[in-house]
Amino acid sequence: MSRCRQNYDDECEAGVNRQIGKEYEAMYAYTALAAYYDRDDVAFANVAGYFKKAAGEEKEHAEKLIEFQNKRGGRVALSAIQPPSKTEFASLLEAFEVALALERDVNESLLALHKVASDKNDAHMTDYIEGQFLGEQVDAIKELASHVTNLKRVGSGIGEWHFNQSL
């Protein structure tokens, strides 16, 4: 057992490991979106860059959780990363709706992890989740929801081209 482990319940440790996997799966999904929009037959470079940046942020989240796990005396247990179920998209609207659903799923998972920490009276962990993740998740959900609204407004074709130019 780690010498720095204190007030760190096994359920919290397992939850952090699940969240690490969730963050890596989100990174994978955003990487697939970026790769799709970077293709020569799709060619929305700004959208590809947007999703590539989002993939990097998800990777950073996983790395923060790994660092947290080690600081608390837990053991990192990486799991297999599931590939995204969708890698081609009929429209930008569909892609951004997928991204919005992904962010909501990650947020729900973080909220569940926060509840476990709260139930186990782990004040440090609840504070860490609140300070490092929850506000950023709310901002990301709002941003993606706004993009979905704007994509509905502009429609396909030239509207998507203008949307890409604006990112």
Coordinates of N, CA, C and O in Angstrom, one line a residue:
M1 N 0.8 -1.2 0.0 CA 0.0 0.0 0.0 C 0.9 1.2 0.0 O 1.9 1.3 0.6
S2 N 0.4 2.3 -0.6 CA 1.1 3.5 -0.7 C 1.2 4.2 0.6 O 0.3 4.2 1.4
R3 N 2.4 4.8 0.8 CA 2.6 5.6 2.1 C 1.8 6.9 2.1 O 1.6 7.5 3.2
C4 N 1.4 7.4 1.0 CA 0.7 8.7 1.0 C -0.8 8.5 1.0 O -1.5 9.5 1.1
R5 N -1.3 7.3 0.9 CA -2.7 7.1 0.9 C -3.4 7.4 2.2 O -3.0 6.9 3.3
Q6 N -4.4 8.3 2.2 CA -5.1 8.6 3.4 C -6.5 9.1 3.0 O -6.7 9.9 2.1
N7 N -7.5 8.5 3.7 CA -8.9 8.8 3.4 C -9.2 8.7 1.9 O -9.9 9.6 1.3
Y8 N -8.7 7.7 1.3 CA -9.0 7.4 -0.2 C -9.6 6.1 -0.3 O -8.9 5.0 -0.3
D9 N -10.9 6.1 -0.4 CA -11.7 4.8 -0.5 C -11.5 4.1 -1.8 O -11.2 4.7 -2.8
D10 N -11.6 2.8 -1.7 CA -11.4 1.9 -2.9 C -12.4 2.3 -4.0 O -12.1 2.2 -5.2
E11 N -13.6 2.7 -3.6 CA -14.6 3.1 -4.6 C -14.2 4.4 -5.3 O -14.5 4.5 -6.5
C12 N -13.6 5.3 -4.6 CA -13.1 6.5 -5.3 C -12.0 6.2 -6.2 O -11.9 6.7 -7.4
E13 N -11.1 5.3 -5.8 CA -10.0 4.9 -6.7 C -10.5 4.2 -8.0 O -10.1 4.6 -9.1
A14 N -11.5 3.3 -7.8 CA -12.0 2.7 -9.0 C -12.8 3.7 -9.9 O -12.7 3.6 -11.1
G15 N -13.5 4.6 -9.3 CA -14.2 5.6 -10.0 C -13.2 6.5 -10.8 O -13.5 6.9 -12.0
V16 N -12.1 6.9 -10.3 CA -11.1 7.7 -11.0 C -10.6 6.9 -12.2 O -10.4 7.4 -13.3
N17 N -10.3 5.6 -12.0 CA -9.9 4.8 -13.1 C -10.9 4.7 -14.2 O -10.6 4.8 -15.4
R18 N -12.2 4.6 -13.8 CA -13.2 4.6 -14.9 C -13.3 5.9 -15.6 O -13.4 5.9 -16.8
Q19 N -13.1 7.0 -14.9 CA -13.1 8.3 -15.5 C -11.9 8.5 -16.4 O -12.0 9.1 -17.5
I20 N -10.8 8.0 -16.0 CA -9.6 8.0 -16.9 C -10.0 7.4 -18.2 O -9.7 7.9 -19.3
G21 N -10.6 6.2 -18.2 CA -11.0 5.5 -19.4 C -12.0 6.3 -20.2 O -11.9 6.4 -21.4
K22 N -12.9 7.0 -19.5 CA -13.9 7.8 -20.2 C -13.3 9.0 -20.9 O -13.7 9.3 -22.0
E23 N -12.3 9.6 -20.3 CA -11.6 10.7 -20.9 C -10.8 10.2 -22.1 O -10.8 10.9 -23.2
Y24 N -10.2 9.1 -22.0 CA -9.5 8.6 -23.2 C -10.4 8.2 -24.3 O -10.1 8.4 -25.5
E25 N -11.6 7.6 -24.0 CA -12.6 7.3 -25.0 C -13.1 8.6 -25.7 O -13.3 8.6 -26.9
A26 N -13.2 9.7 -24.9 CA -13.6 11.0 -25.5 C -12.5 11.5 -26.4 O -12.8 12.0 -27.5
M27 N -11.3 11.3 -26.0 CA -10.2 11.7 -26.8 C -10.2 11.0 -28.2 O -10.0 11.6 -29.2
Y28 N -10.4 9.7 -28.1 CA -10.5 8.9 -29.3 C -11.6 9.3 -30.2 O -11.5 9.4 -31.4
A29 N -12.8 9.6 -29.7 CA -13.9 10.1 -30.5 C -13.6 11.4 -31.1 O -13.9 11.6 -32.3
Y30 N -13.0 12.4 -30.4 CA -12.7 13.6 -31.0 C -11.6 13.5 -32.0 O -11.5 14.2 -33.0
T31 N -10.6 12.5 -31.8 CA -9.6 12.3 -32.8 C -10.2 11.7 -34.1 O -9.8 12.1 -35.2
A32 N -11.2 10.9 -34.0 CA -11.9 10.4 -35.2 C -12.7 11.5 -35.9 O -12.6 11.6 -37.1
L33 N -13.3 12.4 -35.2 CA -13.9 13.6 -35.8 C -12.9 14.4 -36.5 O -13.2 14.9 -37.6
A34 N -11.8 14.7 -35.9 CA -10.8 15.5 -36.5 C -10.2 14.9 -37.7 O -10.1 15.5 -38.8
A35 N -10.0 13.6 -37.7 CA -9.5 12.9 -38.8 C -10.5 12.9 -40.0 O -10.1 13.1 -41.2
Y36 N -11.7 12.7 -39.7 CA -12.8 12.8 -40.7 C -12.8 14.1 -41.4 O -12.8 14.2 -42.7
Y37 N -12.8 15.2 -40.7 CA -12.9 16.5 -41.3 C -11.6 17.0 -41.9 O -11.6 18.0 -42.6
D38 N -10.5 16.3 -41.6 CA -9.3 16.7 -42.2 C -9.1 16.0 -43.6 O -8.1 16.3 -44.3
R39 N -9.9 15.0 -43.9 CA -9.8 14.3 -45.2 C -9.9 15.2 -46.4 O -10.7 16.2 -46.3
D40 N -9.3 14.9 -47.5 CA -9.3 15.7 -48.7 C -10.7 15.8 -49.3 O -11.0 16.8 -49.9
D41 N -11.5 14.8 -49.1 CA -12.8 14.8 -49.7 C -13.9 15.4 -48.8 O -15.1 15.5 -49.1
V42 N -13.5 15.9 -47.6 CA -14.4 16.6 -46.7 C -13.9 18.0 -46.5 O -14.6 19.0 -46.7
A43 N -12.6 18.2 -46.1 CA -11.9 19.4 -46.2 C -12.5 20.6 -45.4 O -12.7 21.7 -45.9
F44 N -12.8 20.3 -44.2 CA -13.2 21.4 -43.3 C -12.0 21.5 -42.2 O -12.1 21.0 -41.1
A45 N -11.0 22.2 -42.6 CA -9.8 22.3 -41.8 C -10.0 22.9 -40.4 O -9.4 22.5 -39.4
N46 N -10.8 24.0 -40.4 CA -11.0 24.6 -39.1 C -11.8 23.7 -38.1 O -11.6 23.7 -36.9
V47 N -12.8 23.0 -38.7 CA -13.5 22.0 -37.9 C -12.6 20.9 -37.4 O -12.6 20.5 -36.2
A48 N -11.7 20.4 -38.3 CA -10.8 19.4 -37.9 C -9.9 19.9 -36.8 O -9.6 19.2 -35.8
G49 N -9.4 21.2 -36.9 CA -8.6 21.8 -35.8 C -9.4 21.9 -34.5 O -8.8 21.7 -33.4
Y50 N -10.6 22.2 -34.6 CA -11.5 22.4 -33.4 C -11.6 21.0 -32.7 O -11.4 21.0 -31.4
F51 N -11.8 20.0 -33.4 CA -11.9 18.6 -32.8 C -10.6 18.1 -32.4 O -10.5 17.4 -31.3
K52 N -9.5 18.5 -33.1 CA -8.2 18.0 -32.6 C -7.8 18.7 -31.3 O -7.3 18.0 -30.4
K53 N -8.2 20.0 -31.1 CA -8.0 20.7 -29.9 C -8.8 20.0 -28.8 O -8.3 19.8 -27.6
A54 N -10.0 19.6 -29.1 CA -10.9 19.0 -28.1 C -10.3 17.6 -27.7 O -10.3 17.3 -26.5
A55 N -9.7 16.9 -28.6 CA -9.0 15.6 -28.3 C -7.9 15.9 -27.3 O -7.7 15.1 -26.4
G56 N -7.1 16.9 -27.6 CA -6.0 17.2 -26.7 C -6.4 17.6 -25.3 O -5.8 17.2 -24.3
E57 N -7.6 18.3 -25.2 CA -8.1 18.6 -23.9 C -8.6 17.4 -23.1 O -8.4 17.3 -21.9
E58 N -9.2 16.4 -23.8 CA -9.6 15.2 -23.1 C -8.4 14.4 -22.7 O -8.4 13.8 -21.6
K59 N -7.3 14.4 -23.5 CA -6.1 13.7 -23.1 C -5.5 14.4 -21.8 O -5.1 13.7 -20.9
E60 N -5.5 15.7 -21.8 CA -5.1 16.4 -20.6 C -5.9 16.0 -19.4 O -5.3 15.9 -18.3
H61 N -7.2 15.9 -19.5 CA -8.1 15.5 -18.4 C -7.7 14.1 -17.9 O -7.6 13.9 -16.7
A62 N -7.4 13.2 -18.8 CA -7.0 11.9 -18.4 C -5.7 11.9 -17.6 O -5.5 11.3 -16.5
E63 N -4.8 12.7 -18.1 CA -3.4 12.9 -17.4 C -3.6 13.5 -16.1 O -2.9 13.2 -15.1
K64 N -4.5 14.5 -15.9 CA -4.7 15.1 -14.6 C -5.2 14.1 -13.6 O -4.8 14.1 -12.5
L65 N -6.1 13.2 -14.1 CA -6.7 12.2 -13.2 C -5.6 11.2 -12.9 O -5.6 10.7 -11.7
I66 N -4.7 10.9 -13.8 CA -3.7 9.9 -13.5 C -2.8 10.5 -12.4 O -2.4 9.9 -11.4
E67 N -2.4 11.8 -12.5 CA -1.6 12.5 -11.5 C -2.4 12.5 -10.2 O -1.7 12.3 -9.1
F68 N -3.7 12.8 -10.2 CA -4.5 12.8 -9.0 C -4.4 11.4 -8.3 O -4.2 11.3 -7.1
Q69 N -4.6 10.4 -9.1 CA -4.6 9.0 -8.6 C -3.3 8.7 -7.9 O -3.3 8.2 -6.8
N70 N -2.2 9.1 -8.5 CA -0.9 8.9 -7.9 C -0.7 9.7 -6.6 O -0.1 9.2 -5.7
K71 N -1.1 10.9 -6.6 CA -1.0 11.8 -5.5 C -1.7 11.2 -4.3 O -1.3 11.4 -3.1
R72 N -2.9 10.6 -4.5 CA -3.7 10.1 -3.5 C -3.3 8.7 -3.0 O -3.9 8.2 -2.1
G73 N -2.3 8.1 -3.7 CA -1.9 6.8 -3.3 C -2.7 5.7 -3.9 O -2.5 4.5 -3.5
G74 N -3.4 6.0 -5.0 CA -4.2 5.0 -5.7 C -3.3 4.4 -6.8 O -2.1 4.8 -7.0
R75 N -3.8 3.4 -7.4 CA -3.1 2.7 -8.5 C -3.9 2.9 -9.8 O -5.1 2.7 -9.8
V76 N -3.2 3.4 -10.8 CA -3.8 3.6 -12.1 C -4.0 2.2 -12.8 O -3.1 1.4 -12.9
A77 N -5.2 2.0 -13.2 CA -5.6 0.7 -13.9 C -6.2 1.1 -15.2 O -7.4 1.4 -15.3
L78 N -5.4 1.2 -16.3 CA -6.0 1.5 -17.6 C -6.8 0.4 -18.2 O -6.4 -0.8 -18.0
S79 N -7.8 0.8 -18.8 CA -8.7 -0.2 -19.5 C -8.6 0.0 -21.0 O -8.1 1.0 -21.5
A80 N -9.1 -1.0 -21.7 CA -9.1 -0.9 -23.2 C -10.0 0.3 -23.6 O -11.0 0.5 -23.0
I81 N -9.5 1.0 -24.6 CA -10.3 2.2 -25.1 C -11.2 1.7 -26.2 O -10.7 1.1 -27.2
Q82 N -12.5 1.9 -26.1 CA -13.4 1.5 -27.1 C -13.3 2.5 -28.3 O -13.3 3.7 -28.1
P83 N -13.3 2.0 -29.5 CA -13.3 2.9 -30.6 C -14.7 3.6 -30.8 O -15.7 3.0 -30.3
P84 N -14.7 4.8 -31.3 CA -16.0 5.4 -31.5 C -16.9 4.6 -32.4 O -16.5 4.0 -33.3
S85 N -18.2 4.7 -32.1 CA -19.2 3.9 -32.9 C -19.4 4.6 -34.2 O -19.9 3.9 -35.2
K86 N -19.1 5.9 -34.4 CA -19.3 6.6 -35.6 C -18.1 7.3 -36.0 O -17.5 8.0 -35.2
T87 N -17.7 7.1 -37.3 CA -16.4 7.8 -37.8 C -16.7 8.5 -39.1 O -15.7 9.1 -39.6
E88 N -17.9 8.5 -39.6 CA -18.3 9.3 -40.8 C -19.6 10.0 -40.5 O -20.4 9.5 -39.8
F89 N -19.7 11.2 -41.0 CA -20.9 12.0 -40.7 C -21.5 12.6 -41.9 O -20.8 13.1 -42.8
A90 N -22.8 12.7 -41.9 CA -23.6 13.2 -43.1 C -23.5 14.7 -43.1 O -23.7 15.3 -44.2
S91 N -23.3 15.4 -42.0 CA -23.3 16.8 -41.9 C -22.5 17.3 -40.7 O -22.2 16.5 -39.8
L92 N -22.2 18.6 -40.7 CA -21.5 19.2 -39.5 C -22.5 19.1 -38.3 O -22.1 18.9 -37.2
L93 N -23.8 19.3 -38.6 CA -24.8 19.3 -37.5 C -24.7 17.9 -36.8 O -24.7 17.9 -35.6
E94 N -24.7 16.9 -37.6 CA -24.6 15.5 -37.0 C -23.4 15.4 -36.1 O -23.4 14.9 -35.0
A95 N -22.2 15.8 -36.7 CA -21.0 15.7 -35.9 C -21.0 16.5 -34.6 O -20.6 16.0 -33.6
F96 N -21.5 17.7 -34.7 CA -21.6 18.5 -33.4 C -22.6 18.0 -32.5 O -22.4 18.1 -31.2
E97 N -23.7 17.4 -32.9 CA -24.6 16.7 -32.0 C -24.0 15.5 -31.4 O -24.2 15.3 -30.2
V98 N -23.2 14.8 -32.1 CA -22.4 13.7 -31.5 C -21.4 14.2 -30.4 O -21.3 13.6 -29.3
A99 N -20.8 15.3 -30.7 CA -19.8 15.9 -29.8 C -20.6 16.4 -28.5 O -20.1 16.2 -27.4
L100 N -21.7 17.0 -28.7 CA -22.5 17.5 -27.6 C -22.9 16.3 -26.7 O -22.8 16.4 -25.5
A101 N -23.4 15.2 -27.3 CA -23.8 14.0 -26.5 C -22.6 13.5 -25.8 O -22.7 13.0 -24.6
L102 N -21.4 13.5 -26.4 CA -20.2 13.0 -25.8 C -19.9 13.8 -24.6 O -19.6 13.3 -23.5
E103 N -19.9 15.1 -24.7 CA -19.6 16.0 -23.5 C -20.6 15.8 -22.4 O -20.2 15.8 -21.2
R104 N -21.8 15.6 -22.8 CA -22.9 15.4 -21.7 C -22.6 14.1 -21.0 O -22.7 14.0 -19.8
D105 N -22.2 13.1 -21.8 CA -21.9 11.8 -21.2 C -20.7 11.9 -20.2 O -20.7 11.3 -19.1
V106 N -19.6 12.6 -20.7 CA -18.4 12.8 -19.8 C -18.8 13.5 -18.5 O -18.4 13.2 -17.4
N107 N -19.7 14.5 -18.7 CA -20.1 15.3 -17.5 C -20.9 14.5 -16.6 O -20.7 14.6 -15.4
E108 N -21.8 13.6 -17.1 CA -22.6 12.7 -16.2 C -21.7 11.8 -15.4 O -21.9 11.6 -14.2
S109 N -20.7 11.3 -16.1 CA -19.7 10.5 -15.4 C -18.9 11.2 -14.3 O -18.7 10.7 -13.3
L110 N -18.6 12.4 -14.6 CA -17.9 13.2 -13.6 C -18.8 13.5 -12.4 O -18.4 13.5 -11.2
L111 N -20.1 13.8 -12.7 CA -21.0 14.0 -11.6 C -21.2 12.8 -10.7 O -21.3 12.9 -9.5
A112 N -21.2 11.6 -11.4 CA -21.3 10.4 -10.6 C -20.1 10.1 -9.8 O -20.2 9.7 -8.6
L113 N -18.9 10.5 -10.3 CA -17.7 10.3 -9.6 C -17.7 11.3 -8.4 O -17.3 11.0 -7.3
H114 N -18.2 12.5 -8.6 CA -18.3 13.5 -7.5 C -19.2 13.0 -6.4 O -18.9 13.1 -5.2
K115 N -20.3 12.3 -6.8 CA -21.2 11.8 -5.8 C -20.5 10.7 -5.0 O -20.7 10.6 -3.7
V116 N -19.8 9.8 -5.6 CA -19.0 8.8 -4.9 C -18.1 9.4 -3.9 O -18.0 9.0 -2.7
A117 N -17.3 10.4 -4.3 CA -16.4 11.1 -3.4 C -17.1 11.8 -2.3 O -16.7 11.7 -1.1
S118 N -18.3 12.4 -2.6 CA -19.1 13.0 -1.5 C -19.6 12.0 -0.5 O -19.5 12.2 0.7
D119 N -20.1 10.9 -1.1 CA -20.6 9.8 -0.2 C -19.6 9.2 0.7 O -19.8 8.8 1.8
K120 N -18.3 9.3 0.3 CA -17.2 8.7 1.0 C -16.5 9.8 1.8 O -15.4 9.6 2.4
N121 N -17.1 11.0 1.9 CA -16.5 12.1 2.7 C -15.1 12.5 2.3 O -14.3 12.8 3.1
D122 N -14.9 12.5 1.0 CA -13.5 12.8 0.4 C -13.6 14.2 -0.1 O -13.8 14.5 -1.3
A123 N -13.4 15.2 0.8 CA -13.5 16.6 0.5 C -12.4 17.0 -0.5 O -12.7 17.8 -1.4
H124 N -11.2 16.5 -0.5 CA -10.2 16.8 -1.4 C -10.6 16.4 -2.8 O -10.5 17.2 -3.8
M125 N -11.2 15.2 -3.0 CA -11.6 14.7 -4.3 C -12.8 15.5 -4.9 O -12.8 15.9 -6.0
T126 N -13.7 15.8 -4.0 CA -14.9 16.6 -4.5 C -14.4 18.0 -5.0 O -14.8 18.5 -6.0
D127 N -13.5 18.6 -4.2 CA -13.0 19.9 -4.5 C -12.2 19.8 -5.8 O -12.3 20.7 -6.7
Y128 N -11.4 18.8 -6.0 CA -10.6 18.6 -7.2 C -11.5 18.5 -8.4 O -11.2 19.2 -9.4
I129 N -12.5 17.7 -8.3 CA -13.4 17.5 -9.5 C -14.1 18.8 -9.8 O -14.2 19.2 -11.0
E130 N -14.6 19.5 -8.8 CA -15.2 20.8 -9.0 C -14.3 21.8 -9.6 O -14.6 22.5 -10.6
G131 N -13.1 21.9 -9.1 CA -12.2 22.9 -9.5 C -11.5 22.7 -10.9 O -11.2 23.6 -11.6
Q132 N -11.3 21.4 -11.2 CA -10.6 21.0 -12.4 C -11.5 20.7 -13.6 O -11.0 20.8 -14.7
F133 N -12.7 20.2 -13.3 CA -13.5 19.6 -14.4 C -14.9 20.2 -14.6 O -15.3 20.4 -15.8
L134 N -15.6 20.3 -13.6 CA -17.1 20.6 -13.8 C -17.3 21.9 -14.5 O -18.2 22.0 -15.4
G135 N -16.7 23.0 -14.1 CA -16.9 24.3 -14.8 C -16.5 24.2 -16.3 O -17.2 24.7 -17.1
E136 N -15.4 23.5 -16.6 CA -15.0 23.4 -17.9 C -16.0 22.6 -18.7 O -16.3 22.9 -19.9
Q137 N -16.6 21.6 -18.1 CA -17.6 20.7 -18.8 C -18.8 21.6 -19.1 O -19.4 21.5 -20.2
V138 N -19.3 22.4 -18.2 CA -20.4 23.3 -18.4 C -20.2 24.2 -19.6 O -21.0 24.4 -20.5
D139 N -18.9 24.8 -19.6 CA -18.6 25.7 -20.7 C -18.6 24.9 -22.0 O -19.0 25.5 -23.1
A140 N -18.0 23.7 -22.1 CA -17.9 23.0 -23.3 C -19.3 22.6 -23.8 O -19.6 22.7 -25.0
I141 N -20.2 22.2 -22.9 CA -21.6 21.8 -23.3 C -22.3 23.1 -23.9 O -23.0 23.0 -24.9
K142 N -22.1 24.2 -23.2 CA -22.7 25.4 -23.7 C -22.2 25.8 -25.1 O -23.0 26.1 -26.0
E143 N -20.9 25.7 -25.3 CA -20.3 26.0 -26.6 C -20.8 25.1 -27.7 O -21.2 25.6 -28.8
L144 N -20.8 23.8 -27.4 CA -21.3 22.8 -28.4 C -22.8 23.0 -28.7 O -23.2 22.9 -29.9
A145 N -23.6 23.3 -27.7 CA -25.0 23.5 -27.9 C -25.2 24.8 -28.8 O -26.1 24.7 -29.7
S146 N -24.4 25.8 -28.6 CA -24.5 27.0 -29.4 C -24.1 26.7 -30.9 O -24.7 27.1 -31.8
H147 N -23.1 25.8 -31.0 CA -22.7 25.4 -32.4 C -23.8 24.7 -33.1 O -24.1 24.9 -34.2
V148 N -24.5 23.8 -32.3 CA -25.6 23.0 -32.9 C -26.7 24.0 -33.3 O -27.2 23.9 -34.4
T149 N -27.0 24.9 -32.5 CA -28.0 25.9 -32.8 C -27.7 26.7 -34.1 O -28.5 26.8 -35.0
N150 N -26.4 27.1 -34.2 CA -26.0 27.9 -35.4 C -26.0 27.0 -36.6 O -26.3 27.5 -37.7
L151 N -25.6 25.7 -36.5 CA -25.6 24.9 -37.6 C -27.0 24.6 -38.1 O -27.2 24.5 -39.3
K152 N -28.0 24.5 -37.2 CA -29.4 24.4 -37.6 C -29.8 25.6 -38.4 O -30.5 25.6 -39.3
R153 N -29.3 26.8 -37.9 CA -29.7 28.0 -38.5 C -29.1 28.2 -39.9 O -29.8 28.7 -40.8
V154 N -27.8 27.8 -40.1 CA -27.2 28.1 -41.4 C -27.5 27.0 -42.5 O -27.3 27.2 -43.6
G155 N -27.9 25.8 -42.0 CA -28.1 24.7 -42.9 C -26.9 24.1 -43.6 O -25.8 24.4 -43.2
S156 N -27.1 23.2 -44.5 CA -26.0 22.5 -45.1 C -25.4 23.4 -46.3 O -25.9 24.5 -46.6
G157 N -24.5 22.8 -47.0 CA -23.9 23.4 -48.2 C -23.0 24.6 -47.8 O -22.1 24.5 -46.9
I158 N -23.4 25.8 -48.4 CA -22.6 27.0 -48.2 C -22.6 27.4 -46.7 O -21.7 28.0 -46.2
G159 N -23.7 27.1 -46.0 CA -23.8 27.4 -44.6 C -22.8 26.7 -43.8 O -22.2 27.3 -42.9
E160 N -22.5 25.4 -44.1 CA -21.5 24.7 -43.4 C -20.1 25.3 -43.7 O -19.2 25.3 -42.9
W161 N -19.9 25.7 -44.9 CA -18.6 26.3 -45.3 C -18.4 27.6 -44.5 O -17.3 27.8 -44.0
H162 N -19.4 28.4 -44.4 CA -19.3 29.6 -43.6 C -19.0 29.3 -42.1 O -18.2 30.0 -41.5
F163 N -19.7 28.3 -41.6 CA -19.5 27.9 -40.2 C -18.0 27.5 -40.0 O -17.4 27.9 -39.1
N164 N -17.5 26.7 -40.9 CA -16.1 26.2 -40.9 C -15.2 27.4 -40.9 O -14.2 27.5 -40.1
Q165 N -15.5 28.4 -41.7 CA -14.6 29.6 -41.8 C -14.6 30.4 -40.5 O -13.7 31.1 -40.1
S166 N -15.8 30.3 -39.8 CA -15.9 31.1 -38.5 C -15.2 30.5 -37.3 O -15.0 31.2 -36.3
L167 N -14.9 29.2 -37.4 CA -14.2 28.6 -36.2 C -12.8 29.0 -36.1 O -12.1 29.2 -37.0

